[in-house]
Coordinates of C-alpha atoms and ligand atoms in Angstrom, one line a residue:
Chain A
X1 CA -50.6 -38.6 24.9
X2 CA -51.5 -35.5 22.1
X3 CA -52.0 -36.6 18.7
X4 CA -51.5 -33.5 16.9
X5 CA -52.6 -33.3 13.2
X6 CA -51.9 -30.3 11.2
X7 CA -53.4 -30.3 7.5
X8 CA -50.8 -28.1 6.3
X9 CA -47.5 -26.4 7.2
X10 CA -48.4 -23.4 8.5
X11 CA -50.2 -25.0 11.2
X12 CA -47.3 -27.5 11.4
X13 CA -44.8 -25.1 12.2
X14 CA -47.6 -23.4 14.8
X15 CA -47.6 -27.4 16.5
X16 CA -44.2 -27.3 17.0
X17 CA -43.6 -23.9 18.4
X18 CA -46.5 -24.4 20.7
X19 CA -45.5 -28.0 21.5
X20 CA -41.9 -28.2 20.9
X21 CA -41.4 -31.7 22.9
X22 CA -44.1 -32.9 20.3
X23 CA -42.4 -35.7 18.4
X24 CA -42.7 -35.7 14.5
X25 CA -44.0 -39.0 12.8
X26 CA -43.7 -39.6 9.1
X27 CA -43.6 -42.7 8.0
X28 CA -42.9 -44.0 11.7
X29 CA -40.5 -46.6 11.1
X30 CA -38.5 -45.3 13.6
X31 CA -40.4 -43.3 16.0
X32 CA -42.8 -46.4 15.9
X33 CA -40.6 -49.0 16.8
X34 CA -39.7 -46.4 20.1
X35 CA -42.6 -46.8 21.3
X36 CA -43.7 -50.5 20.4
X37 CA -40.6 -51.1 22.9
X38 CA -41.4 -48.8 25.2
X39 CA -38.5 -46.3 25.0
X40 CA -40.0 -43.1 25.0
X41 CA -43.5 -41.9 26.1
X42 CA -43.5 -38.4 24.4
X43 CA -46.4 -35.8 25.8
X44 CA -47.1 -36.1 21.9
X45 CA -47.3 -37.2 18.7
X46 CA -47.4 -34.5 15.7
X47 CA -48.1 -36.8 12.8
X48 CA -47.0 -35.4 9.3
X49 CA -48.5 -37.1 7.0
X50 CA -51.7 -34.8 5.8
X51 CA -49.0 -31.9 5.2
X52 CA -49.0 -31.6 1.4
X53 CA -46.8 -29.9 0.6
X54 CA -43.9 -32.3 2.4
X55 CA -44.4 -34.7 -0.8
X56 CA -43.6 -32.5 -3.2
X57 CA -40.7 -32.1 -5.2
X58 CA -39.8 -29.7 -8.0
X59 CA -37.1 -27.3 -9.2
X60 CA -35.9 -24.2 -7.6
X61 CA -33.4 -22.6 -9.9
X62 CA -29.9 -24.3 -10.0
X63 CA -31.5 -26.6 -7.2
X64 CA -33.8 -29.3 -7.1
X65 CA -36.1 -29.5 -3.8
X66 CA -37.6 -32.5 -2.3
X67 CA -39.9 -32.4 0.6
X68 CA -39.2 -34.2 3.4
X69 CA -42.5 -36.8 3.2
X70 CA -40.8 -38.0 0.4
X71 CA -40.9 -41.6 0.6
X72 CA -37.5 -43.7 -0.3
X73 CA -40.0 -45.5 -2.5
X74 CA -41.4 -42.7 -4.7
X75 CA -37.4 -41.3 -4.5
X76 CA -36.8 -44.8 -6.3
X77 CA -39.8 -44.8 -8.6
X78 CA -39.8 -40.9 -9.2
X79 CA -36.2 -39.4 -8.9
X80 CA -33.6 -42.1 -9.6
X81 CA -32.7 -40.0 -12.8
X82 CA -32.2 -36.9 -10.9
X83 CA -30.9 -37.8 -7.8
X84 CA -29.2 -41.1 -8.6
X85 CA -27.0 -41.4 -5.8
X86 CA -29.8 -41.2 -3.4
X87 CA -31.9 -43.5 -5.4
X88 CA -29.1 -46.4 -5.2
X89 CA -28.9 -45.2 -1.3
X90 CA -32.6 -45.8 -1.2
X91 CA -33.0 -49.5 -2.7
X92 CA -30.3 -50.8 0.4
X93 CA -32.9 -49.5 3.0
X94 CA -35.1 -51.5 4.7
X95 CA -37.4 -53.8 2.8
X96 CA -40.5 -53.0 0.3
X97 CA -42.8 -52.2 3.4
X98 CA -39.8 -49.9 4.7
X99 CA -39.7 -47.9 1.7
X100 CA -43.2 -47.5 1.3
X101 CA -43.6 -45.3 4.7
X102 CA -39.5 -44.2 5.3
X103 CA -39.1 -40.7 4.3
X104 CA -35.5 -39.1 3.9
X105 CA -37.3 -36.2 6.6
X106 CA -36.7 -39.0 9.3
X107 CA -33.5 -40.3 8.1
X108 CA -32.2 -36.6 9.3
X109 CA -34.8 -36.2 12.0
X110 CA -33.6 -39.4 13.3
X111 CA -29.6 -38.1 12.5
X112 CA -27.9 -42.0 13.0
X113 CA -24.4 -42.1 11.4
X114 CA -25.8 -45.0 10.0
X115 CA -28.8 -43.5 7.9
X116 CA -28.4 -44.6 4.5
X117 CA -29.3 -41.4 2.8
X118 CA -26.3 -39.4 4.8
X119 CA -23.8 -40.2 2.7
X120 CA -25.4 -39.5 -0.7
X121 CA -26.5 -35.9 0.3
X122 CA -23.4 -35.4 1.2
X123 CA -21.4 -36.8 -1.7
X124 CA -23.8 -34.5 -3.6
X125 CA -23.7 -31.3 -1.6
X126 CA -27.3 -31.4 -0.2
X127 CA -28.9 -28.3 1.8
X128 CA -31.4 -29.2 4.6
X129 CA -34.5 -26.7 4.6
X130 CA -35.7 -25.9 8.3
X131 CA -38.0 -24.1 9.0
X132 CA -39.7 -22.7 12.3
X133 CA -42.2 -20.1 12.9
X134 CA -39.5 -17.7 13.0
X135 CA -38.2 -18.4 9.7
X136 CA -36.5 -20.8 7.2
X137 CA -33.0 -21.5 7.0
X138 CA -30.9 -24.0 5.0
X139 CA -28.4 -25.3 6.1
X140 CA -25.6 -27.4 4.7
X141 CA -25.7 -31.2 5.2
X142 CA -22.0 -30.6 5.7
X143 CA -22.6 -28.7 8.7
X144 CA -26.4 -30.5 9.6
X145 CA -24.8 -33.4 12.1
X146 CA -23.3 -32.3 15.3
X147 CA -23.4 -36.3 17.3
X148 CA -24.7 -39.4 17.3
X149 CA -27.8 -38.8 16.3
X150 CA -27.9 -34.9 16.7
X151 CA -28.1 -32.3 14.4
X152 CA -28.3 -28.4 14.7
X153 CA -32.3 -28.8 14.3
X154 CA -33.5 -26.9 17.6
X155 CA -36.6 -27.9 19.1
X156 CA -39.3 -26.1 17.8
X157 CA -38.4 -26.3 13.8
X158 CA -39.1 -29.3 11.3
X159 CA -37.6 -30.4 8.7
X160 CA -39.2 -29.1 5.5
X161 CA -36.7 -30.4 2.4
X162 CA -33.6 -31.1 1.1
X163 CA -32.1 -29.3 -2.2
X164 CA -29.4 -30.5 -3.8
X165 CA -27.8 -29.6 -7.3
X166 CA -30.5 -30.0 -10.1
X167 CA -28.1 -31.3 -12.9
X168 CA -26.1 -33.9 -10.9
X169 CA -22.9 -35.4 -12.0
X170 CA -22.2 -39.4 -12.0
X171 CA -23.1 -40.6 -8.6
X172 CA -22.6 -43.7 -6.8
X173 CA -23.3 -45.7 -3.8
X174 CA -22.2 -48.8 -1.8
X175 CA -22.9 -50.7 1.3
X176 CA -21.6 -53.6 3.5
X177 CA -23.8 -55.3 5.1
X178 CA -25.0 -58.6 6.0
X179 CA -27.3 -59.2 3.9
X180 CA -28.8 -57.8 0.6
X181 CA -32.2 -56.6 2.5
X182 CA -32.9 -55.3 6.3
X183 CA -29.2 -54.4 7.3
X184 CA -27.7 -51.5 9.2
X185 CA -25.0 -50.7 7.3
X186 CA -21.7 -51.8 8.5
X187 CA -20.5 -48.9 6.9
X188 CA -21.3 -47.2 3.3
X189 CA -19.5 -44.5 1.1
X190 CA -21.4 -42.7 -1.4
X191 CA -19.3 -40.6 -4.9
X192 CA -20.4 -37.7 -7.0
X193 CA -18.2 -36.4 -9.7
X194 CA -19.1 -33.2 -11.6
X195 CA -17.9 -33.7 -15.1
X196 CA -18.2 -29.8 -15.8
X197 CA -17.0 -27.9 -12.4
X198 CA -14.4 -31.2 -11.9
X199 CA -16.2 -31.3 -8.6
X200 CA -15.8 -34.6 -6.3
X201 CA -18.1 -34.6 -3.2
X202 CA -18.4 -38.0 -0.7
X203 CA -19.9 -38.9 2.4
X204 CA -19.0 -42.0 4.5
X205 CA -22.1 -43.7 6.7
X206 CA -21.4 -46.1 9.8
X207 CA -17.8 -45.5 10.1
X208 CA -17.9 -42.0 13.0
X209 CA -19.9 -40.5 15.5
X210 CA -21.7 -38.5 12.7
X211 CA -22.0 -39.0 8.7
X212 CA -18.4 -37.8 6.9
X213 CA -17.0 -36.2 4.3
X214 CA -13.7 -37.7 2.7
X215 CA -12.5 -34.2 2.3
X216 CA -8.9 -34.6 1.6
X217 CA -9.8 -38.1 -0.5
X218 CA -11.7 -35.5 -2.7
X219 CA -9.4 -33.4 -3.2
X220 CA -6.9 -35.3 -4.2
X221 CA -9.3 -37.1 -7.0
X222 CA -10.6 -33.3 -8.4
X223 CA -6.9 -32.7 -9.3
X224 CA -5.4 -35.9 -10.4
X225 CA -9.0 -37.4 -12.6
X226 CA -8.2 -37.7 -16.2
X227 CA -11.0 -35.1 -16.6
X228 CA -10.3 -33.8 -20.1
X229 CA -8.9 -37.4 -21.8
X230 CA -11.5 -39.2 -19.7
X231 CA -8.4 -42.1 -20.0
X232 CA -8.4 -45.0 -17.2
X233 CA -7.7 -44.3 -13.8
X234 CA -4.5 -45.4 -12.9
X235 CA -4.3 -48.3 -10.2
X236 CA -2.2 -46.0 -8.1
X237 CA -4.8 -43.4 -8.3
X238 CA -7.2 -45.0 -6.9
X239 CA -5.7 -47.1 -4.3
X240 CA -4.3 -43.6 -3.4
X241 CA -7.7 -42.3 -3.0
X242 CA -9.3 -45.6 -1.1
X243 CA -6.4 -45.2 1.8
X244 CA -7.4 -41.6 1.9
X245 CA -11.1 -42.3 2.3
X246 CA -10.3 -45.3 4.7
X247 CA -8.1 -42.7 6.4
X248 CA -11.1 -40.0 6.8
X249 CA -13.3 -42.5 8.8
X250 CA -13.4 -42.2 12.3
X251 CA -14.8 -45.7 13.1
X252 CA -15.3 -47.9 16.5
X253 CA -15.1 -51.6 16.8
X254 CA -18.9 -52.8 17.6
X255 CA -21.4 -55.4 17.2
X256 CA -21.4 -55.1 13.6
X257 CA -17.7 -54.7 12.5
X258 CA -14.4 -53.6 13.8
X259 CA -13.0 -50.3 12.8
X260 CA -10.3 -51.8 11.1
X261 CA -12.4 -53.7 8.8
X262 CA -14.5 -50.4 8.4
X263 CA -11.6 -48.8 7.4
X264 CA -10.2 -51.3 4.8
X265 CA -14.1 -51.8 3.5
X266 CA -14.5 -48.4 2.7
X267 CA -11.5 -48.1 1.2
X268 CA -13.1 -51.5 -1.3
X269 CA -15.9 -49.6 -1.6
X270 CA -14.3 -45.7 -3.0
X271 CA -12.2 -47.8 -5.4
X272 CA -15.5 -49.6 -6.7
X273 CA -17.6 -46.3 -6.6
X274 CA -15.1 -44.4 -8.4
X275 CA -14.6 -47.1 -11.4
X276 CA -18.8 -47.4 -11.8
X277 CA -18.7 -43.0 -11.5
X278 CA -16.1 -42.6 -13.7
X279 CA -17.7 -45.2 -16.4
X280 CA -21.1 -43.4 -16.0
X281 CA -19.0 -40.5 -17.3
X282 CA -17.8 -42.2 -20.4
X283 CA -13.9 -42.5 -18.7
X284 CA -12.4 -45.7 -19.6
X285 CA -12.3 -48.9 -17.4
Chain B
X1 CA -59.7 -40.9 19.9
X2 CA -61.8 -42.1 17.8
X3 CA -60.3 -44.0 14.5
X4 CA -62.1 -44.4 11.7
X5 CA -60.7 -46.0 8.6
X6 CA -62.6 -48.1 5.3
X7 CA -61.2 -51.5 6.5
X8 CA -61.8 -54.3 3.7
X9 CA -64.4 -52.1 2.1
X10 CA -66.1 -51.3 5.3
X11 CA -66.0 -48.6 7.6
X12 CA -64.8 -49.0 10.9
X13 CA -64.5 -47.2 13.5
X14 CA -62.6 -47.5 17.0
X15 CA -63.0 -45.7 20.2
X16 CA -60.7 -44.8 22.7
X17 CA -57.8 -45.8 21.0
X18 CA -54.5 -44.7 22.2
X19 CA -53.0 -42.6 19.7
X20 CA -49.4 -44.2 20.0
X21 CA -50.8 -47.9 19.7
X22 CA -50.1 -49.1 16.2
X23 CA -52.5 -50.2 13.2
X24 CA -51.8 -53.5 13.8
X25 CA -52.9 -53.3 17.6
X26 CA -56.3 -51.2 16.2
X27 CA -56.6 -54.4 13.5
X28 CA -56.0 -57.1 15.9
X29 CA -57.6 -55.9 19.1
X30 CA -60.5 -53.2 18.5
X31 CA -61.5 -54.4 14.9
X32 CA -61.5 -58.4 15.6
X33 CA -58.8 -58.7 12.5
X34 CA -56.4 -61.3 13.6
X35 CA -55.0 -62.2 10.1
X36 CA -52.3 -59.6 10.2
X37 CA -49.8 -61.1 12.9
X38 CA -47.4 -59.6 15.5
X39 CA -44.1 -61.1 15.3
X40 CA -41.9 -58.2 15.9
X41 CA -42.9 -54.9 16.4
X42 CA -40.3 -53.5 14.8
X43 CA -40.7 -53.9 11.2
X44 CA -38.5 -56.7 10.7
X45 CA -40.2 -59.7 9.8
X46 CA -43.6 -58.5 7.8
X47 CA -46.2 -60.9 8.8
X48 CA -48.2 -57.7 9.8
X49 CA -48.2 -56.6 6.4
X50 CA -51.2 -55.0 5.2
X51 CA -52.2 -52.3 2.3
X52 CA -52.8 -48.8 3.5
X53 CA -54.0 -46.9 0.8
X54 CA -52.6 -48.9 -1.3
X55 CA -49.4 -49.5 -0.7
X56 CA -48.3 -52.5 1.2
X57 CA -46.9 -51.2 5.2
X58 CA -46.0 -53.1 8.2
X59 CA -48.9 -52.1 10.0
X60 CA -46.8 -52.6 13.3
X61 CA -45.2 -49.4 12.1
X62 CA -48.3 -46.9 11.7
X63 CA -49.2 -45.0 14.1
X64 CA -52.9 -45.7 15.3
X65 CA -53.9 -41.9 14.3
X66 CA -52.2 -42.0 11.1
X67 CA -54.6 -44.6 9.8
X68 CA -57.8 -42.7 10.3
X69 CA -59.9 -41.7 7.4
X70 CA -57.7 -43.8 5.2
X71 CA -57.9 -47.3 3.2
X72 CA -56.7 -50.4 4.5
X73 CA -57.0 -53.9 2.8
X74 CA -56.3 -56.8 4.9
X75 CA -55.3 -60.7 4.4
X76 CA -59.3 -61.1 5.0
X77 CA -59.8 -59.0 2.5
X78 CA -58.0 -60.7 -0.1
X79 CA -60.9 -63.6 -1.0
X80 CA -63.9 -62.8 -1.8
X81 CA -65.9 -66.0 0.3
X82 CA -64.5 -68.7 2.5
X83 CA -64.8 -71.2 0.9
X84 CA -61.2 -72.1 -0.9
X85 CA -62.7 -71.5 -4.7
X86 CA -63.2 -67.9 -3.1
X87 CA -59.8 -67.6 -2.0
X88 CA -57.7 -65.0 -3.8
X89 CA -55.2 -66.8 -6.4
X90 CA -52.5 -66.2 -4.4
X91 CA -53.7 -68.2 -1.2
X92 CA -54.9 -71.3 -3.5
X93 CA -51.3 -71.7 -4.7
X94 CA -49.9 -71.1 -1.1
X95 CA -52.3 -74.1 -0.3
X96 CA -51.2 -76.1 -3.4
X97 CA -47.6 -76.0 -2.9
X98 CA -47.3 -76.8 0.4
X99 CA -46.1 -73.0 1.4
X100 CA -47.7 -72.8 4.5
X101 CA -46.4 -74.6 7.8
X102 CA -46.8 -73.0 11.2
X103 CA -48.4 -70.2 9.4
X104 CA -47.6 -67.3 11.2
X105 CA -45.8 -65.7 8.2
X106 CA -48.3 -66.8 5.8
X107 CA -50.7 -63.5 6.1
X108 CA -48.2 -61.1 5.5
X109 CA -46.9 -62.9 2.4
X110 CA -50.1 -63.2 0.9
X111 CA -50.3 -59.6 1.1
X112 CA -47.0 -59.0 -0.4
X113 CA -47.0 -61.2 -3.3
X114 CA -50.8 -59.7 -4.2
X115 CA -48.9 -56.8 -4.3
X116 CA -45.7 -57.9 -6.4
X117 CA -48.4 -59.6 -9.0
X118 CA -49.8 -56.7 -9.1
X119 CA -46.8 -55.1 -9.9
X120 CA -45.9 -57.4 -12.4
X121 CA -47.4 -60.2 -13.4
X122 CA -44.4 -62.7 -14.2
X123 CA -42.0 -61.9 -11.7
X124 CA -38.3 -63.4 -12.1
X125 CA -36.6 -65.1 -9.1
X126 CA -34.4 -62.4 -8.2
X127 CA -37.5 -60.3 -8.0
X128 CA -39.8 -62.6 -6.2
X129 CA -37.2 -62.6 -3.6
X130 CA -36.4 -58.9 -3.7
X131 CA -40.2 -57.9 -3.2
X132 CA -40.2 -60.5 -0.5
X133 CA -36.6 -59.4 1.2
X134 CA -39.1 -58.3 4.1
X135 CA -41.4 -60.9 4.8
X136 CA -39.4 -63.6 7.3
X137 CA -40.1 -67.5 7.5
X138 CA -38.8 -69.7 9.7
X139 CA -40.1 -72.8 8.5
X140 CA -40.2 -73.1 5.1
X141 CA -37.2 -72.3 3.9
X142 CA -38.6 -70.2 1.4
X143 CA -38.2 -72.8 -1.2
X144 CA -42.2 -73.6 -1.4
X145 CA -42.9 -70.2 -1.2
X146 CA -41.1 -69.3 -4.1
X147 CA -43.2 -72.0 -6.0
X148 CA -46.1 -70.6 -4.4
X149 CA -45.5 -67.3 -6.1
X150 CA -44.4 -69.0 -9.5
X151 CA -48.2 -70.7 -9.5
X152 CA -50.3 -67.7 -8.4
X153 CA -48.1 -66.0 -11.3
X154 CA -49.7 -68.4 -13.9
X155 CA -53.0 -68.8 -12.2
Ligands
FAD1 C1 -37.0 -52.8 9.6 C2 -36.3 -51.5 9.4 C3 -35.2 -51.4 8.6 C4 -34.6 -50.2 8.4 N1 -33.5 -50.2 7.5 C5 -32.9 -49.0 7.3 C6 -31.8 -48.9 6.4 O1 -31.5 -49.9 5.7 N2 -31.2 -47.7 6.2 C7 -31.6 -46.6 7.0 O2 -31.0 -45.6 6.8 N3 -32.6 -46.7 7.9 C8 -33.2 -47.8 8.1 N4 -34.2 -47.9 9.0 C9 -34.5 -46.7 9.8 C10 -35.6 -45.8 9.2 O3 -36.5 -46.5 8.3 C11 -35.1 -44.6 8.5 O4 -34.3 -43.8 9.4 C12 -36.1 -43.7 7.9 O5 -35.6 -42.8 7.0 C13 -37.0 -43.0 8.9 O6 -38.0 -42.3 8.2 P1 -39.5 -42.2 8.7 O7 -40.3 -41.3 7.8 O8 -40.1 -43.5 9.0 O9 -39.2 -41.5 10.1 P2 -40.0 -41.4 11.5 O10 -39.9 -42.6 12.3 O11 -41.4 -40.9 11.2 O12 -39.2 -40.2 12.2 C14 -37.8 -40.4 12.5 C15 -37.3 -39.2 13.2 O13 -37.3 -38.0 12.5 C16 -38.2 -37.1 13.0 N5 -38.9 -36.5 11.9 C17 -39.5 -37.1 10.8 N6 -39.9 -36.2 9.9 C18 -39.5 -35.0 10.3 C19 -39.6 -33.7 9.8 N7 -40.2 -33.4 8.6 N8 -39.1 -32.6 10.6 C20 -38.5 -32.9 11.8 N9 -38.4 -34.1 12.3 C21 -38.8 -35.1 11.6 C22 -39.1 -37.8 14.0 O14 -39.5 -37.0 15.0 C23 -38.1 -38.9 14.5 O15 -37.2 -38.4 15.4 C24 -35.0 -49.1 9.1 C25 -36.0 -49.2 10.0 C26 -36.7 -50.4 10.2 C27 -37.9 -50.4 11.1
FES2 S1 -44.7 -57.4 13.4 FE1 -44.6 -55.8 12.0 S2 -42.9 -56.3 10.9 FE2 -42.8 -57.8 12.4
FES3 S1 -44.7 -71.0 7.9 FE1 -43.9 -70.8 9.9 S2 -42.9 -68.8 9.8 FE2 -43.4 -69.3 7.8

């Protein structure tokens, strides 16, 4: 096996064109545990961590952009004010040790519906920078997932950042799980509401073939939220908005829950997210 | 290829190491570390845990080629002798409250709660056992290792 080590992205992107089976490590916690088990034997490794630039962050214009080395822990330590959602998102992964190495570049490398950070980029509208020799595109994370644990990433581009909106609105996040560390998530929904553009984005994790959007859920919150008065949301608002969010999952029954329960969890979870959203936006209880 | 990494303050160096094989494997089996254990191999339980540059890792979960030319501290690293008034504060109250049994998780702990102390140096209980949410035990309890971490706090 090839242990490829480019010292910066130029000769990343050159790696992967020339060696587009190459597998990508970053912090390895899940290409690692692959091959501790034996499941794949790739022809090679092409470890990322002595690109700089991947741990940078900074803004670019309207957006904020965050390289994909970005470890959950520094996202916790470093950006919880500007990309709250995520932050919450990325203090139910794993475990210290986890978030140490884990970078949100392999939560989308790896594509799971489960990954933890799924829902918040999509609650908040996230971009996914790719880039190849050929080029750079962004894409929207909205349109980033294609399967169970594939994306529209082809095989000789890596993932450079994410960019997502660099004034966010109140976000929120929530997961069911077994326990309060070390869980898959039995299913998770992640808010955003825009208190300016009346915007409301969410995502759903662990409850479809691929990371969802509550679409028509959304919708129906952007027009009926007490934006101006910022009064209470009325119970049947928001049991009206859980069904619909229950409604927009497309789970299965497996080891960790059944799809019913999936369905009437998430529905828990939007009418918990949107009472702790619309407080972080000064509405009453 | 060749690894080479400051391990404990020293540099070490490995040959013919398979670049897949993990840190812990390098540690364990080319380096004559055995402190850090293998449990798991998947990240799960911690007793592998070690500090890479810093930063405590399951070591299961680097990547042997990753690790070269960078900083690891080890549970051997931790005392500074071996005899126990050498040991590192944290290991002393392990011993004094009765935190260790079969022992197997005890390496990785140590390592963590150097860490948390660090961190902060008077910890509450909810974040003793969030810092320690990924180190598994399944003898203790957790009961003496909690009082473990409440003496090496005050020692
Ligand atoms: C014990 C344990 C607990 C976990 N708990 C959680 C959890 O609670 N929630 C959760 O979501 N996940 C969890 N995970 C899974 C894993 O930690 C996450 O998916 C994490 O985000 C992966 O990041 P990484 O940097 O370690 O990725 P790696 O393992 O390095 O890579 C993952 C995938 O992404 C690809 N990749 C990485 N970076 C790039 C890049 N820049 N461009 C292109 N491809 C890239 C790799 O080739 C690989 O296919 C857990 C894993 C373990 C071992
Ligand atoms: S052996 Fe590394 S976490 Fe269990
Ligand atoms: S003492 Fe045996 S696993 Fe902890």
């Amino acid at each position: 096996m090839e242990f490829l080590r480019p010292s910066d992205w130029a000769e990343a992107l050159a790696a992967k064109a020339a060696h587009p089976d190459a597998v990508p490590i970053a912090g390895g916690t899940d290409v690692m545990v692959d091959l501790n088990f034996d499941r794949s034997r790739p022809a090679a490794l092409l470890d990322l961590t002595r690109v700089p630039t991947l741990d940078d962050w900074g803004t670019d214009g309207d957006l904020l952009r965050i390289g994909a080395g970005v470890t959950y822990r520094r996202l916790i330590d470093e950006l919880a004010g500007r990309v709250p959602g995520l932050a919450l998102a990325s203090r139910t992964v794993g475990s210290p040790q986890i978030r140490n190495r884990a970078t949100v570049g392999g939560n989308l490398g790896s594509a799971s519906p489960a990954g933890d950070a799924h829902p918040a980029l999509l609650a908040a509208g996230a971009l996914v920078e790719l880039a190849s020799t050929r080029g750079t595109r962004r894409v929207p994370v909205t349109e980033y997932f294609v399967g169970p644990k594939r994306s529209v990433k082809t095989p000789d581009e890596l993932i450079a950042a994410f960019l997502v909106p660099a004034r966010p609105g109140a976000e929120q996040f929530a997961k069911v799980g077994t326990r309060n560390a070390m869980v898959i998530a039995v299913c998770s929904f992640a808010l955003s509401l825009d208190p300016e553009t009346h915007a409301v984005g969410t995502g759903i994790g662990s409850a479809g073939p691929t990371p969802l959007r509550a679409t028509e859920a959304a919708d129906f919150l952007a027009a009926e939220l007490p934006w101006e008065t910022r009064g209470p949301v009325p119970a049947a608002m928001a049991n009206r908005f859980g069904d619909l969010v229950g409604a927009a999952a497309r789970p299965i029954d497996d080891v960790r829950g059944s799809a019913d329960y999936r369905r009437h969890a998430l529905a828990v979870l939007a009418r918990r997210t949107l009472a702790w959203a619309w407080t972080d936006l000064g509405g009453a209880a | 290829m060749r690894v080479t990494c400051v391990v404990n303050g020293e540099t070490r160096q490995a040959d013919d190491v398979w670049p897949g094989e993990s840190l812990l494997y390098v540690l364990r089996e080319r380096l004559g570390l055995p402190g850090a254990k293998n449990a798991c191999e998947q990240g799960e339980c911690g007793s592998c845990t070690v500090y890479l540059d810093g930063l405590p890792v399951c070591s299961c979960l680097v990547a042997a080629g990753q690790a070269d030319g960078r900083t690891i501290t080890t549970v051997e690293g931790l005392a500074t002798g071996s005899g126990e008034e050498q040991l590192d504060r944290v290991q002393r109250a392990f011993l004094a409250t009765g935190a260790v049994q079969c022992g197997f998780c005890t390496p990785g702990l140590i390592v963590a709660v150097h860490d948390l102390l660090a961190r902060d140096p008077a910890p509450t209980d909810p974040d003793i056992r969030e810092a320690l949410a990924g180190n598994l035990c399944r003898c203790t309890g957790y009961e003496k290792i909690m009082e473990a971490v409440r003496l090496a706090a005050t020692s």
